[in-house]
Amino acid sequence: MNRFEKLWEGSVKVRIDGRGMERFFNIAAQRGIVIEKIETKEIPAAEYDGNRHDRYDNHVEKKELEKEDKKQGKTVCFEISPRNFKRLKPIARKTDVRLRITEKHGFPFWLILGRRRSLWAGGLAAFFLLIYLSSFYVWDISFDGNHRFTDEMLLHFMDTIPVQCGMRKKEISCGDLEKQIRNAFPEIGWVSAELTGTRLTVHVRENDGILKAETGSDAPCELTAGSDGTVTKIIVRNGIVRVKAGDEVKTGDVLVSGKLPIYDDSETLVKTNLVHADAEVYAETTRTVTWKIPVVEEIRAGTGKKRKGVFFKFLDTEFCFLMPDLKKESSWELFMEESQLRFSKILPSGLRRDPCCQGIYSLRKSPHKIRSFGFC
């Protein structure tokens, strides 16, 4: 009998007492009864004394009783199926041995136990039924490969489709979901959605956009100073420079002219071409910035007081269990961690928020330090 058959049919562990044990096993083997795990065990002293008196009352000869006492109260135990155990009863009567069931294992005995504890068995069956029914729904949505778009943005879009937690898996079409995401987000070039258990995973790959340099107008123009300062460096790409390093300029002064004169061999001005002035001009400028800083500063200092509790979330409904504030403190801050309940698969109990705490803060005033700022 293999392990599965043994679990399905059940097995009992039997203890045998009596003078005809050897004959008992011989007859059982002759009739083809399978007996497993035969072993010898010691009997407790009180139980052995009781068996001794029983045998003496049954008119067992004194010499044979003394021989049995020399065995130091040992007995034989073995395992057998319930069906074969019923076949052993006539053999036990024939060989004058006593059979006692000490242990029961297997599915049939669990059913008998369930009859006695119907509420326990019903609750266990309801638990596994709930797990089975929950496996037909999606309880978690995750994204992979998104950098430009956050999970919250994608979840908000999927709510409008709608694809959200708590939907049946057969109502979700992964192909349609992929098309809708690509149409709504042109920056996403590839989308793959898959259902694994009770989780919907969306893999995305965003387009690697090539930044193009902004091209301005090629109309003729001049470069003028935007503020007062001293020129330190000039790099001219197009146009005629009007200043040099070290010159002081005012707002509106021409730095690079867009008029390009053309001279002949006799250095006579022939014509003037108007070009688009292009240059990099570096200058030292002065800028005045004003801040209003209070004389004293309020600092939030932790007091070390904590309140612990548990938060549960089922779909869009949240349940809060937090220790009450007996002293009616008002300045509390909330910190918590979220994790998903799991049992082989993700459960519909949504999010379980681990025991969290709130730290109370007190405000105290301290002199504000004035710091200097530098600009370049």
Coordinates of N, CA and C in Angstrom, one line a residue, residues 232-354:
T232 N 33.8 89.5 -19.4 CA 35.0 88.7 -19.0 C 35.5 87.8 -20.2
K233 N 34.5 87.4 -21.0 CA 34.9 86.4 -22.1 C 33.9 86.5 -23.2
I234 N 34.4 86.4 -24.5 CA 33.5 86.5 -25.6 C 33.9 85.4 -26.6
I235 N 32.9 84.6 -27.1 CA 33.1 83.6 -28.2 C 32.1 84.0 -29.3
V236 N 32.6 84.5 -30.4 CA 31.7 84.9 -31.5 C 31.7 83.8 -32.6
R237 N 30.4 83.5 -33.0 CA 30.3 82.5 -34.1 C 29.8 83.2 -35.4
N238 N 29.1 84.3 -35.2 CA 28.6 85.0 -36.4 C 28.3 86.5 -36.0
G239 N 28.8 87.4 -36.8 CA 28.6 88.8 -36.5 C 29.9 89.5 -36.2
I240 N 29.8 90.9 -35.9 CA 30.9 91.7 -35.6 C 30.9 92.1 -34.1
V241 N 31.9 91.7 -33.4 CA 32.0 92.0 -32.0 C 32.2 93.5 -31.7
R242 N 31.5 94.1 -30.8 CA 31.6 95.6 -30.5 C 32.3 95.8 -29.2
V243 N 32.5 94.8 -28.4 CA 33.2 95.0 -27.1 C 34.3 94.0 -26.9
K244 N 35.1 94.2 -25.9 CA 36.2 93.2 -25.6 C 36.2 92.9 -24.1
A245 N 37.0 91.9 -23.7 CA 37.1 91.5 -22.3 C 37.6 92.7 -21.5
G246 N 36.9 93.0 -20.4 CA 37.2 94.1 -19.5 C 36.4 95.3 -19.7
D247 N 35.6 95.4 -20.7 CA 34.8 96.6 -21.0 C 33.5 96.5 -20.1
E248 N 33.1 97.7 -19.6 CA 31.9 97.8 -18.8 C 30.8 98.1 -19.8
V249 N 29.7 97.4 -19.6 CA 28.5 97.7 -20.5 C 27.3 98.0 -19.7
K250 N 26.4 98.7 -20.3 CA 25.1 99.0 -19.7 C 24.0 98.2 -20.4
T251 N 22.9 98.2 -19.8 CA 21.7 97.5 -20.3 C 21.3 98.1 -21.7
G252 N 21.2 97.3 -22.7 CA 20.9 97.7 -24.0 C 22.0 98.0 -25.0
D253 N 23.3 98.0 -24.5 CA 24.4 98.2 -25.3 C 24.6 97.0 -26.3
V254 N 25.0 97.3 -27.5 CA 25.2 96.3 -28.5 C 26.5 95.6 -28.3
L255 N 26.4 94.3 -28.1 CA 27.6 93.5 -27.9 C 28.2 92.9 -29.2
V256 N 27.3 92.3 -30.0 CA 27.7 91.8 -31.3 C 26.7 92.3 -32.3
S257 N 27.3 92.9 -33.4 CA 26.4 93.5 -34.4 C 26.1 92.5 -35.5
G258 N 24.9 92.7 -36.1 CA 24.5 91.8 -37.1 C 24.8 92.4 -38.5
K259 N 25.5 93.5 -38.6 CA 25.8 94.2 -39.9 C 27.2 93.8 -40.2
L260 N 27.3 93.1 -41.4 CA 28.6 92.6 -41.8 C 29.0 93.4 -43.1
P261 N 30.0 94.4 -43.0 CA 30.4 95.2 -44.1 C 31.3 94.4 -45.1
I262 N 31.1 94.7 -46.4 CA 31.9 94.1 -47.5 C 32.7 95.2 -48.1
Y263 N 34.1 95.1 -48.2 CA 35.0 96.1 -48.8 C 35.6 95.5 -50.0
D264 N 36.0 96.4 -51.0 CA 36.7 96.0 -52.1 C 38.2 96.1 -51.9
D265 N 39.0 96.0 -52.9 CA 40.5 96.0 -52.8 C 41.0 97.4 -52.3
S266 N 40.2 98.4 -52.7 CA 40.6 99.8 -52.2 C 40.0 100.1 -50.9
E267 N 39.5 99.1 -50.2 CA 38.9 99.3 -48.9 C 37.7 100.3 -48.9
T268 N 37.0 100.2 -50.0 CA 35.8 101.0 -50.2 C 34.6 100.1 -49.8
L269 N 33.7 100.7 -49.0 CA 32.5 99.9 -48.6 C 31.6 99.6 -49.8
V270 N 31.5 98.4 -50.1 CA 30.7 98.0 -51.3 C 29.2 97.8 -50.9
K271 N 29.0 97.0 -49.8 CA 27.6 96.8 -49.3 C 27.7 96.3 -47.9
T272 N 26.6 96.2 -47.3 CA 26.5 95.7 -45.9 C 25.5 94.5 -45.9
N273 N 26.0 93.3 -45.4 CA 25.1 92.2 -45.3 C 24.5 92.1 -43.9
L274 N 23.3 91.9 -43.8 CA 22.6 91.7 -42.5 C 22.6 90.2 -42.1
V275 N 23.2 89.9 -41.0 CA 23.3 88.5 -40.6 C 22.6 88.3 -39.2
H276 N 22.5 87.0 -38.8 CA 21.9 86.7 -37.5 C 23.1 86.6 -36.5
A277 N 23.2 87.5 -35.6 CA 24.4 87.5 -34.7 C 24.2 86.4 -33.7
D278 N 25.4 85.7 -33.6 CA 25.4 84.5 -32.7 C 26.7 84.5 -31.9
A279 N 26.7 84.5 -30.6 CA 27.9 84.6 -29.8 C 27.6 84.2 -28.3
E280 N 28.6 83.9 -27.6 CA 28.5 83.6 -26.1 C 29.3 84.7 -25.4
V281 N 28.6 85.5 -24.6 CA 29.2 86.6 -23.9 C 29.1 86.3 -22.4
Y282 N 30.2 86.3 -21.7 CA 30.3 86.1 -20.2 C 30.6 87.4 -19.6
A283 N 29.9 87.7 -18.5 CA 30.1 89.0 -17.8 C 29.9 88.9 -16.3
E284 N 30.5 89.7 -15.5 CA 30.3 89.8 -14.1 C 29.2 90.8 -13.8
T285 N 28.1 90.4 -13.1 CA 27.0 91.3 -12.9 C 26.7 91.3 -11.4
T286 N 26.0 92.3 -10.9 CA 25.6 92.5 -9.5 C 24.1 92.3 -9.4
R287 N 23.7 91.4 -8.5 CA 22.3 91.2 -8.3 C 21.9 91.3 -6.8
T288 N 20.9 92.0 -6.5 CA 20.4 92.2 -5.1 C 19.2 91.3 -4.8
V289 N 19.3 90.5 -3.8 CA 18.2 89.6 -3.4 C 17.9 89.9 -1.9
T290 N 16.6 89.9 -1.6 CA 16.2 90.2 -0.2 C 15.4 89.1 0.4
W291 N 15.7 88.6 1.6 CA 14.9 87.6 2.3 C 14.5 88.2 3.6
K292 N 13.3 87.8 4.0 CA 12.8 88.2 5.4 C 12.9 86.9 6.3
I293 N 13.8 87.0 7.3 CA 14.1 85.9 8.1 C 13.6 86.2 9.5
P294 N 12.8 85.4 10.2 CA 12.3 85.7 11.6 C 13.5 85.6 12.5
V295 N 13.4 86.3 13.7 CA 14.4 86.3 14.7 C 14.5 84.9 15.3
V296 N 13.4 84.2 15.6 CA 13.3 82.9 16.2 C 12.7 81.9 15.3
E297 N 13.0 80.6 15.4 CA 12.6 79.6 14.6 C 11.9 78.5 15.4
E298 N 10.7 78.0 14.9 CA 10.0 76.9 15.6 C 10.6 75.6 15.1
I299 N 11.0 74.7 16.0 CA 11.6 73.4 15.7 C 10.7 72.3 16.3
R300 N 10.4 71.3 15.4 CA 9.5 70.2 15.8 C 10.4 69.2 16.4
A301 N 10.3 68.9 17.7 CA 11.1 68.0 18.4 C 10.3 66.8 18.9
G302 N 10.7 65.6 18.6 CA 10.0 64.4 19.0 C 10.1 64.1 20.5
T303 N 8.9 63.7 21.1 CA 8.9 63.4 22.5 C 9.1 62.0 22.8
G304 N 9.1 61.1 21.8 CA 9.2 59.7 22.1 C 7.9 58.9 22.4
K305 N 6.8 59.6 22.4 CA 5.5 58.9 22.7 C 5.0 58.3 21.4
K306 N 4.4 57.1 21.5 CA 4.0 56.4 20.4 C 2.6 55.8 20.6
R307 N 1.8 55.6 19.6 CA 0.5 54.9 19.6 C 0.6 53.9 18.5
K308 N 0.3 52.7 18.8 CA 0.4 51.6 17.8 C -1.0 51.1 17.4
G309 N -1.1 50.6 16.2 CA -2.4 50.1 15.7 C -2.2 49.3 14.4
V310 N -3.3 48.9 13.9 CA -3.3 48.1 12.6 C -4.4 48.7 11.7
F311 N -4.0 48.8 10.4 CA -5.0 49.2 9.4 C -5.2 48.1 8.4
F312 N -6.5 47.9 8.0 CA -6.8 46.9 7.0 C -7.6 47.6 5.9
K313 N -7.3 47.1 4.7 CA -8.0 47.7 3.5 C -8.6 46.6 2.7
F314 N -9.9 46.6 2.5 CA -10.6 45.7 1.6 C -11.2 46.4 0.4
L315 N -10.5 46.2 -0.8 CA -10.9 47.0 -2.0 C -10.7 48.5 -1.7
D316 N -11.8 49.3 -1.7 CA -11.6 50.7 -1.4 C -12.1 51.1 0.0
T317 N -12.3 50.1 0.8 CA -12.8 50.4 2.2 C -11.6 50.1 3.2
E318 N -11.4 51.1 4.1 CA -10.3 51.0 5.0 C -10.9 50.8 6.4
F319 N -10.2 50.0 7.3 CA -10.6 49.8 8.7 C -9.4 50.2 9.5
C320 N -9.6 51.1 10.5 CA -8.5 51.5 11.3 C -8.7 51.1 12.7
F321 N -7.7 50.5 13.3 CA -7.7 50.1 14.7 C -6.5 50.7 15.3
L322 N -6.7 51.8 16.1 CA -5.6 52.5 16.7 C -5.9 52.7 18.2
M323 N -4.8 52.7 19.0 CA -5.0 52.9 20.4 C -5.5 54.3 20.7
P324 N -6.5 54.4 21.6 CA -7.1 55.7 21.8 C -6.1 56.7 22.5
D325 N -6.3 58.0 22.2 CA -5.5 59.0 22.8 C -6.2 59.5 24.0
L326 N -5.8 59.0 25.2 CA -6.5 59.3 26.4 C -6.2 60.7 26.9
K327 N -5.0 61.3 26.6 CA -4.7 62.6 27.0 C -5.1 63.7 26.0
K328 N -5.8 63.2 24.9 CA -6.3 64.2 23.8 C -5.2 65.0 23.3
E329 N -4.0 64.4 23.0 CA -2.9 65.1 22.3 C -3.3 65.4 20.9
S330 N -3.0 66.5 20.4 CA -3.4 66.9 19.0 C -2.3 66.8 18.0
S331 N -1.0 67.1 18.3 CA 0.0 67.0 17.3 C 0.6 65.7 17.2
W332 N -0.1 64.8 16.3 CA 0.4 63.5 16.0 C 0.7 63.4 14.5
E333 N 1.7 62.6 14.2 CA 2.0 62.3 12.8 C 1.9 60.8 12.6
L334 N 1.4 60.4 11.4 CA 1.2 59.0 11.1 C 2.2 58.4 10.2
F335 N 2.8 57.3 10.6 CA 3.7 56.5 9.8 C 3.2 55.1 9.7
M336 N 3.2 54.5 8.5 CA 2.8 53.2 8.4 C 3.4 52.5 7.1
E337 N 3.4 51.2 7.1 CA 3.9 50.4 6.0 C 2.8 49.5 5.5
E338 N 2.8 49.3 4.2 CA 1.8 48.5 3.5 C 2.4 47.2 3.0
S339 N 1.6 46.1 3.1 CA 2.0 44.9 2.5 C 0.7 44.1 2.2
Q340 N 0.9 43.2 1.2 CA -0.2 42.4 0.7 C -0.4 41.1 1.4
L341 N -1.6 40.8 1.8 CA -1.9 39.5 2.4 C -1.8 38.4 1.3
R342 N -1.1 37.3 1.7 CA -0.9 36.2 0.7 C -1.2 34.9 1.4
F343 N -1.7 34.0 0.6 CA -1.8 32.6 1.0 C -1.7 31.8 -0.3
S344 N -0.4 31.5 -0.7 CA 0.0 30.9 -2.0 C -0.3 31.8 -3.1
K345 N -1.5 32.5 -3.1 CA -1.8 33.6 -4.0 C -2.2 34.8 -3.2
I346 N -2.4 35.9 -4.0 CA -2.8 37.1 -3.3 C -4.3 37.0 -3.0
L347 N -4.6 37.4 -1.7 CA -6.0 37.3 -1.2 C -6.8 38.6 -1.4
P348 N -8.1 38.5 -1.4 CA -8.9 39.6 -1.6 C -9.0 40.6 -0.4
S349 N -8.3 40.2 0.7 CA -8.4 41.1 1.8 C -7.5 42.3 1.6
G350 N -7.1 42.4 0.4 CA -6.5 43.7 -0.1 C -5.2 44.0 0.6
L351 N -5.0 45.2 1.2 CA -3.8 45.6 1.8 C -3.9 45.4 3.3
R352 N -2.8 44.9 3.8 CA -2.7 44.9 5.3 C -1.6 45.8 5.6
R353 N -1.9 46.8 6.4 CA -0.9 47.8 6.8 C -0.3 47.3 8.2
D354 N 1.0 47.1 8.2 CA 1.6 46.5 9.4 C 1.4 47.5 10.6

